[in-house]
Tab-separated table of C-alpha atoms in Angstrom:
chain	number	residue	atom	x	y	z
T	1	MET	CA	112.256	74.852	102.307
T	2	ASP	CA	109.528	75.186	99.693
T	3	THR	CA	110.215	78.290	97.611
T	4	SER	CA	106.571	78.667	96.560
T	5	LEU	CA	104.673	81.729	97.738
T	6	PRO	CA	101.237	81.679	99.413
T	7	TRP	CA	99.595	83.315	96.384
T	8	GLY	CA	101.237	81.033	93.827
T	9	GLY	CA	104.475	81.115	91.892
T	10	SER	CA	107.889	80.888	93.485
T	11	VAL	CA	111.131	82.756	94.017
T	12	ASN	CA	114.324	80.729	93.670
T	13	LEU	CA	117.562	82.394	94.705
T	14	ARG	CA	121.037	81.047	93.990
T	15	ALA	CA	123.768	81.356	96.604
T	16	SER	CA	125.547	83.960	94.461
T	17	SER	CA	122.402	86.125	94.445
T	18	VAL	CA	121.994	85.859	98.204
T	19	ALA	CA	125.648	86.805	98.720
T	20	LEU	CA	125.152	89.858	96.466
T	21	MET	CA	121.988	90.867	98.340
T	22	MET	CA	123.785	90.763	101.686
T	23	GLY	CA	127.034	92.274	100.496
T	24	PHE	CA	129.554	89.489	100.935
T	25	THR	CA	131.416	86.922	98.828
T	26	PRO	CA	130.065	83.556	97.599
T	27	ALA	CA	132.846	81.892	99.601
T	28	TYR	CA	131.545	83.446	102.802
T	29	MET	CA	128.048	82.374	101.778
T	30	THR	CA	129.227	78.742	101.835
T	31	LYS	CA	130.666	79.251	105.306
T	32	LEU	CA	127.446	80.913	106.457
T	33	GLU	CA	125.407	77.931	105.293
T	34	GLU	CA	127.523	75.710	107.513
T	35	LEU	CA	127.287	78.035	110.506
T	36	SER	CA	123.558	78.679	110.275
T	37	GLY	CA	122.415	75.255	109.142
T	38	ILE	CA	120.231	76.991	106.537
T	39	THR	CA	121.174	75.485	103.201
T	40	ALA	CA	120.014	75.697	99.613
T	41	LYS	CA	117.587	72.982	98.521
T	42	LYS	CA	117.178	71.169	95.246
T	43	GLN	CA	113.977	71.891	93.401
T	44	PRO	CA	111.932	69.354	91.417
T	45	ASN	CA	113.222	68.790	87.874
T	46	SER	CA	116.308	70.896	88.482
T	47	PRO	CA	119.878	69.899	89.367
T	48	SER	CA	120.525	73.305	90.900
T	49	LYS	CA	120.036	74.330	94.527
T	50	PHE	CA	118.118	77.396	95.580
T	51	PHE	CA	117.232	79.448	98.639
T	52	SER	CA	113.704	80.714	99.287
T	53	PRO	CA	113.037	84.296	100.470
T	54	ASP	CA	112.193	82.810	103.873
T	55	ASP	CA	115.670	81.218	103.923
T	56	VAL	CA	117.271	84.539	103.024
T	57	PHE	CA	115.615	86.389	105.882
T	58	GLN	CA	116.475	83.605	108.331
T	59	ILE	CA	120.122	83.858	107.296
T	60	ALA	CA	119.937	87.627	107.655
T	61	ARG	CA	118.557	87.297	111.187
T	62	PHE	CA	121.253	84.744	112.007
T	63	ARG	CA	123.887	87.301	111.005
T	64	TRP	CA	122.151	89.972	113.071
T	65	ASN	CA	122.041	87.699	116.124
T	66	ARG	CA	125.761	86.938	115.687
T	67	GLY	CA	126.567	90.637	115.724
T	68	ASP	CA	127.684	90.688	112.084
T	69	VAL	CA	125.338	93.627	111.432
T	70	ALA	CA	125.357	96.912	113.338
T	71	ARG	CA	122.307	97.158	115.585
T	72	LEU	CA	120.193	100.247	116.005
T	73	ASP	CA	120.213	101.986	119.386
T	74	LYS	CA	116.508	102.737	119.161
T	75	GLN	CA	113.507	101.893	117.040
T	76	ILE	CA	113.356	104.078	113.927
T	77	SER	CA	110.084	105.138	112.303
T	78	ILE	CA	109.949	106.130	108.648
T	79	ALA	CA	107.005	107.625	106.757
T	80	VAL	CA	107.095	107.311	102.963
T	81	TYR	CA	105.109	110.211	101.570
T	82	LEU	CA	104.780	112.828	98.855
T	83	PRO	CA	101.585	114.808	98.163
T	84	LYS	CA	101.463	113.433	94.620
T	85	GLY	CA	100.580	110.033	93.245
T	86	GLY	CA	102.512	108.005	90.701
T	87	VAL	CA	105.985	108.610	92.144
T	88	GLY	CA	106.794	105.046	93.202
T	89	LYS	CA	105.931	105.721	96.837
T	90	THR	CA	104.593	102.268	97.679
T	91	THR	CA	107.321	100.517	95.695
T	92	THR	CA	109.950	102.517	97.566
T	93	ALA	CA	108.370	101.721	100.942
T	94	ILE	CA	108.369	97.995	100.172
T	95	GLU	CA	111.865	97.875	98.715
T	96	LEU	CA	113.302	99.749	101.676
T	97	GLY	CA	111.541	97.377	104.072
T	98	VAL	CA	112.896	94.350	102.237
T	99	GLN	CA	116.418	95.790	102.072
T	100	PHE	CA	116.433	96.540	105.802
T	101	ALA	CA	115.253	92.993	106.548
T	102	ILE	CA	117.949	91.546	104.269
T	103	GLN	CA	120.439	93.248	106.583
T	104	GLY	CA	118.876	91.419	109.524
T	105	HIS	CA	116.715	94.189	110.958
T	106	SER	CA	113.239	93.366	112.211
T	107	VAL	CA	110.840	95.412	110.092
T	108	LEU	CA	107.161	96.295	110.465
T	109	MET	CA	105.490	97.866	107.423
T	110	VAL	CA	102.162	99.647	107.957
T	111	ASP	CA	99.835	100.265	105.023
T	112	LEU	CA	97.877	103.474	105.726
T	113	ASP	CA	96.345	103.848	102.260
T	114	PRO	CA	92.677	102.766	101.952
T	115	GLN	CA	93.501	101.544	98.437
T	116	GLY	CA	95.786	98.954	100.018
T	117	ASP	CA	98.469	99.182	97.323
T	118	MET	CA	101.223	97.966	99.636
T	119	SER	CA	99.067	95.051	100.778
T	120	GLN	CA	98.250	94.077	97.191
T	121	ALA	CA	101.873	94.390	96.075
T	122	LEU	CA	102.795	91.859	98.766
T	123	GLY	CA	100.168	89.395	97.590
T	124	TYR	CA	97.102	90.182	99.699
T	125	ASP	CA	93.648	91.115	98.423
T	126	PRO	CA	91.853	93.873	100.375
T	127	GLU	CA	88.630	93.285	98.402
T	128	LEU	CA	88.216	89.601	99.260
T	129	THR	CA	85.971	88.248	102.000
T	130	ASP	CA	86.524	84.893	103.700
T	131	GLU	CA	83.395	83.503	102.068
T	132	TYR	CA	84.333	84.532	98.538
T	133	ALA	CA	87.928	83.375	98.999
T	134	GLU	CA	86.671	79.915	99.926
T	135	GLN	CA	84.390	79.848	96.877
T	136	ILE	CA	87.215	80.615	94.455
T	137	GLY	CA	89.864	78.563	96.231
T	138	VAL	CA	92.060	81.406	97.512
T	139	PRO	CA	93.904	80.761	100.801
T	140	LEU	CA	92.178	82.582	103.659
T	141	GLY	CA	95.526	83.973	104.752
T	142	LEU	CA	95.452	86.297	101.743
T	143	VAL	CA	92.236	87.978	102.914
T	144	VAL	CA	92.583	91.305	104.741
T	145	ASN	CA	90.406	91.123	107.860
T	146	HIS	CA	92.209	93.705	109.999
T	147	THR	CA	93.957	97.041	109.533
T	148	ILE	CA	95.792	99.558	111.714
T	149	SER	CA	92.398	100.752	112.958
T	150	ASP	CA	91.855	97.484	114.836
T	151	LEU	CA	94.864	98.175	117.037
T	152	PHE	CA	93.410	101.378	118.494
T	153	ASP	CA	91.320	101.628	121.648
T	154	LEU	CA	88.542	103.820	120.292
T	155	PRO	CA	85.235	102.115	121.149
T	156	PRO	CA	82.824	101.267	119.707
T	157	VAL	CA	84.639	101.310	116.338
T	158	CYS	CA	88.062	99.981	117.390
T	159	LYS	CA	88.456	97.142	119.853
T	160	LYS	CA	92.167	96.537	120.499
T	161	THR	CA	92.690	93.433	118.367
T	162	PRO	CA	95.905	91.574	119.313
T	163	LEU	CA	98.770	92.500	117.008
T	164	ASP	CA	99.467	88.877	116.051
T	165	LYS	CA	95.962	88.657	114.572
T	166	VAL	CA	96.455	91.817	112.520
T	167	ILE	CA	99.897	91.402	110.968
T	168	LYS	CA	100.740	89.400	107.863
T	169	LYS	CA	104.085	87.672	107.330
T	170	PRO	CA	104.531	87.291	103.561
T	171	TYR	CA	108.102	86.008	103.886
T	172	GLY	CA	108.017	84.238	107.208
T	173	GLU	CA	108.865	85.214	110.746
T	174	CYS	CA	112.204	86.846	109.903
T	175	GLY	CA	111.007	88.759	106.835
T	176	PRO	CA	109.240	92.124	106.966
T	177	HIS	CA	105.838	92.008	108.647
T	178	LEU	CA	102.818	93.913	107.359
T	179	VAL	CA	99.843	95.654	108.910
T	180	PRO	CA	97.566	95.592	105.845
T	181	ALA	CA	94.948	98.080	104.688
T	182	ASP	CA	91.594	98.101	102.976
T	183	VAL	CA	88.816	100.550	102.169
T	184	SER	CA	87.535	100.471	105.774
T	185	LEU	CA	90.302	102.956	106.613
T	186	ILE	CA	88.124	105.654	105.038
T	187	ASP	CA	85.474	105.129	107.735
T	188	PHE	CA	88.155	104.896	110.416
T	189	GLU	CA	89.667	108.180	109.328
T	190	GLU	CA	86.287	109.915	109.563
T	191	TYR	CA	85.897	108.573	113.097
T	192	LEU	CA	89.468	109.528	113.984
T	193	SER	CA	88.953	113.080	112.739
T	194	ILE	CA	86.406	113.835	115.498
T	195	GLN	CA	88.608	112.555	118.332
T	196	VAL	CA	90.405	114.836	120.764
T	197	GLY	CA	94.109	114.949	119.896
T	198	LYS	CA	93.399	113.270	116.561
T	199	GLU	CA	96.782	114.121	115.025
T	200	ASN	CA	98.800	112.381	117.756
T	201	ARG	CA	96.792	109.174	118.084
T	202	LEU	CA	99.144	107.030	116.015
T	203	LEU	CA	102.187	108.476	117.768
T	204	ARG	CA	100.749	107.621	121.181
T	205	LEU	CA	99.724	104.129	120.081
T	206	MET	CA	103.108	103.282	118.583
T	207	SER	CA	105.079	104.877	121.427
T	208	ASP	CA	103.136	102.847	123.991
T	209	ALA	CA	103.525	99.696	121.878
T	210	ARG	CA	107.266	100.269	121.497
T	211	ASP	CA	107.681	100.753	125.241
T	212	GLY	CA	105.673	97.634	126.144
T	213	ARG	CA	102.734	99.441	127.711
T	214	LEU	CA	100.029	97.741	125.630
T	215	PRO	CA	99.139	94.133	126.491
T	216	HIS	CA	97.584	93.553	123.064
T	217	MET	CA	100.395	95.125	121.076
T	218	ASP	CA	104.123	94.899	121.742
T	219	THR	CA	106.321	96.280	118.964
T	220	SER	CA	109.504	96.565	121.026
T	221	ASN	CA	111.081	93.774	118.964
T	222	TYR	CA	110.921	95.792	115.725
T	223	ASP	CA	113.979	97.812	114.734
T	224	ILE	CA	112.257	99.786	111.974
T	225	VAL	CA	108.639	100.783	111.347
T	226	ILE	CA	107.695	101.993	107.865
T	227	TYR	CA	104.421	103.804	107.122
T	228	ASP	CA	103.168	103.807	103.538
T	229	CYS	CA	101.051	106.973	103.437
T	230	PRO	CA	98.309	107.912	100.965
T	231	PRO	CA	99.254	110.808	98.659
T	232	GLY	CA	96.627	113.242	100.017
T	233	GLY	CA	96.735	115.373	103.142
T	234	SER	CA	94.712	113.028	105.332
T	235	THR	CA	94.533	112.835	109.107
T	236	LEU	CA	96.269	109.460	108.959
T	237	THR	CA	99.126	110.995	106.986
T	238	THR	CA	99.515	113.760	109.570
T	239	ASN	CA	99.575	111.065	112.247
T	240	ALA	CA	102.288	109.157	110.394
T	241	LEU	CA	104.438	112.283	109.925
T	242	LEU	CA	104.243	113.108	113.631
T	243	ALA	CA	104.986	109.480	114.546
T	244	SER	CA	108.088	109.290	112.338
T	245	ASP	CA	111.729	110.170	112.782
T	246	ILE	CA	112.207	110.431	109.028
T	247	VAL	CA	110.000	111.001	106.015
T	248	VAL	CA	111.227	109.520	102.743
T	249	SER	CA	109.908	111.289	99.650
T	250	PRO	CA	110.404	109.583	96.275
T	251	VAL	CA	110.522	112.205	93.528
T	252	SER	CA	110.038	111.220	89.905
T	253	LEU	CA	112.085	113.618	87.859
T	254	ASN	CA	109.338	115.657	86.244
T	255	MET	CA	107.887	119.115	86.832
T	256	PHE	CA	104.813	117.929	88.752
T	257	SER	CA	106.824	115.839	91.172
T	258	LEU	CA	109.184	118.732	91.864
T	259	LYS	CA	106.163	120.910	92.630
T	260	GLY	CA	104.951	118.163	94.947
T	261	ILE	CA	108.122	118.229	97.030
T	262	SER	CA	107.896	122.042	97.207
T	263	ARG	CA	104.303	121.828	98.487
T	264	PHE	CA	105.416	119.232	100.987
T	265	GLY	CA	107.973	121.670	102.366
T	266	GLY	CA	105.142	124.064	103.113
T	267	ARG	CA	103.187	121.337	104.870
T	268	LEU	CA	106.153	120.473	107.065
T	269	GLN	CA	106.524	124.132	107.996
T	270	ARG	CA	102.868	124.278	109.076
T	271	LEU	CA	103.340	121.026	110.986
T	272	ASN	CA	106.224	122.554	112.889
T	273	GLU	CA	104.283	125.724	113.644
T	274	THR	CA	101.383	123.719	115.079
T	275	PHE	CA	103.113	120.799	116.789
T	276	HIS	CA	106.700	122.055	117.180
T	277	TYR	CA	107.982	118.963	115.435
T	278	THR	CA	108.937	117.798	111.963
T	279	PRO	CA	110.658	114.602	110.865
T	280	ASP	CA	113.896	114.777	108.909
T	281	VAL	CA	113.372	114.578	105.138
T	282	ILE	CA	115.159	112.268	102.722
T	283	THR	CA	114.410	112.834	99.038
T	284	ILE	CA	115.037	109.947	96.637
T	285	PRO	CA	115.202	110.641	92.877
T	286	VAL	CA	113.297	107.827	91.123
T	287	PHE	CA	112.538	106.873	87.499
T	288	PHE	CA	115.986	108.205	86.612
T	289	GLU	CA	116.988	108.135	82.919
T	290	ALA	CA	120.402	109.667	82.269
T	291	LYS	CA	119.810	109.714	78.500
T	292	LEU	CA	116.967	112.234	78.723
T	293	ASN	CA	117.895	115.920	78.877
T	294	ARG	CA	114.590	116.709	80.587
T	295	VAL	CA	115.353	114.273	83.394
T	296	MET	CA	118.875	115.591	83.836
T	297	ASP	CA	117.585	119.187	83.952
T	298	ASN	CA	115.070	118.263	86.657
T	299	MET	CA	117.783	116.363	88.500
T	300	GLY	CA	119.809	119.551	88.517
T	301	HIS	CA	116.866	121.509	89.947
T	302	LEU	CA	116.398	118.887	92.658
T	303	ARG	CA	120.076	118.968	93.604
T	304	ASN	CA	120.151	122.777	93.633
T	305	HIS	CA	117.071	123.272	95.787
T	306	PHE	CA	117.123	120.136	97.972
T	307	ARG	CA	120.806	119.218	98.064
T	308	GLU	CA	120.933	118.485	101.793
T	309	THR	CA	117.975	116.114	101.723
T	310	THR	CA	118.547	114.326	98.398
T	311	THR	CA	120.282	110.953	98.298
T	312	GLU	CA	123.486	110.604	96.330
T	313	ASN	CA	122.096	107.482	94.655
T	314	THR	CA	119.133	107.404	92.296
T	315	VAL	CA	116.625	104.712	91.358
T	316	ARG	CA	116.560	104.244	87.619
T	317	LYS	CA	113.475	103.620	85.504
T	318	SER	CA	113.215	99.906	84.787
T	319	GLU	CA	110.799	97.363	83.357
T	320	ASP	CA	111.982	95.061	86.137
T	321	LEU	CA	109.833	97.097	88.528
T	322	SER	CA	106.742	96.432	86.412
T	323	ALA	CA	107.575	92.725	86.273
T	324	ALA	CA	107.948	92.658	90.054
T	325	LEU	CA	104.599	94.382	90.507
T	326	ASP	CA	102.902	91.837	88.240
T	327	ALA	CA	104.535	88.993	90.158
T	328	ARG	CA	103.633	90.594	93.516
T	329	VAL	CA	107.237	90.121	94.617
T	330	PRO	CA	109.641	92.981	95.462
T	331	VAL	CA	112.296	93.458	92.798
T	332	SER	CA	114.955	93.101	95.494
T	333	LEU	CA	113.873	89.454	95.792
T	334	LEU	CA	112.619	88.712	92.295
T	335	LYS	CA	115.617	90.089	90.414
T	336	PRO	CA	118.350	90.797	92.969
T	337	LYS	CA	121.032	91.080	90.267
T	338	SER	CA	119.140	93.749	88.342
T	339	LYS	CA	120.432	97.301	88.234
T	340	VAL	CA	117.319	98.681	89.909
T	341	ALA	CA	117.689	96.214	92.804
T	342	GLU	CA	121.244	97.495	93.211
T	343	ASP	CA	119.855	101.045	93.231
T	344	TYR	CA	117.556	100.187	96.123
T	345	ARG	CA	120.413	98.513	98.018
T	346	MET	CA	122.459	101.705	97.737
T	347	VAL	CA	119.556	104.007	98.607
T	348	ALA	CA	118.579	101.850	101.600
T	349	ALA	CA	122.146	102.094	102.905
T	350	GLU	CA	121.934	105.899	102.701
T	351	VAL	CA	118.565	105.980	104.453
T	352	ILE	CA	119.685	103.756	107.319
T	353	ALA	CA	122.876	105.786	107.755
T	354	LYS	CA	120.886	109.019	107.996
T	355	ALA	CA	118.402	107.356	110.341
T	356	ILE	CA	121.205	106.279	112.669
T	357	LYS	CA	122.650	109.806	112.599
T	358	ARG	CA	119.212	111.217	113.397
T	359	ALA	CA	118.719	108.803	116.300
T	360	SER	CA	122.113	109.622	117.784
T	361	LYS	CA	121.440	113.373	117.939
T	362	GLN	CA	117.710	113.318	118.666
T	363	MET	CA	116.666	115.191	121.766
T	364	ALA	CA	113.302	115.219	123.537
T	365	LEU	CA	111.086	117.863	121.984
T	366	PRO	CA	108.269	119.659	123.875
T	367	GLY	CA	104.801	118.358	123.201
T	368	VAL	CA	105.904	115.322	121.228
T	369	LEU	CA	106.165	111.775	122.532
T	370	LYS	CA	109.366	110.253	121.157
């Protein structure tokens, strides 16, 4: 398969990298190629063979179908949120989505931020129109024509667009899918804010879609849904928190980020008082630098005050993340052997373990559709 990406460039992955990403030996990787029929391909002007990201996710799904990967008993929804910008929120949402898909899970990522950072990081351009894209020679598939708003039944603004016309598939059918975002979400949020039951609209939509009650939108095939929330306290963010089993909060190890997680605790308390529901919280320390006393002091504060919610693993500060952002490719795919990619593998394993534990003990709560 061609390893080039729709927006240019390419990602070439050796068998040893793919084996590392999936957590098994190169010898088993050779066996898996034979079993799946998905093999590495030679690239022009290179004697070596490589897999594309699409290949990787197909192999991952093959393993999932074989029963090599533990399946989830129910669909899990995860909101990635902290009421502070600049904490690696979107990066964390994407890397978790990619890591879950590498393990064979079917993943839907939903960009709820009008800035469309998640959409842009995956190669799409929320500011392009079809006409301008044609003028400058950009593939029309990279234009954002639909957002989460188009899936709602809220006439005359929202008209129940079929899900397959809304989602993007940056890494093929078996990779994580994306509901993109653009600035039109600002207008949608204003319209949503005057609706009856405005805070539960996303929950109702996604619950109905999960249970197969919406002809235009069936999400029952997705194992995990990830919402990338804007940093403010918007109506869409409240919707995502109420629609989620878990909220993941990346915390950069500085004073302002620690204050952000404290403020978020207050918001969750108010959410519980009003709606009698809060998602479980998982706090991920990011931008970790063990050499800095300031960082280690803040890490101590985080562990002392949020020990039960904080992951054992951290995500270190790395220039590889900046390189991945410039390339518009998740670091888990661009540099799978990097230390920060390993960090995200470990953190993703913790998140999925806690999600499974949450799902196993979850009981029906009054007033909340789950």
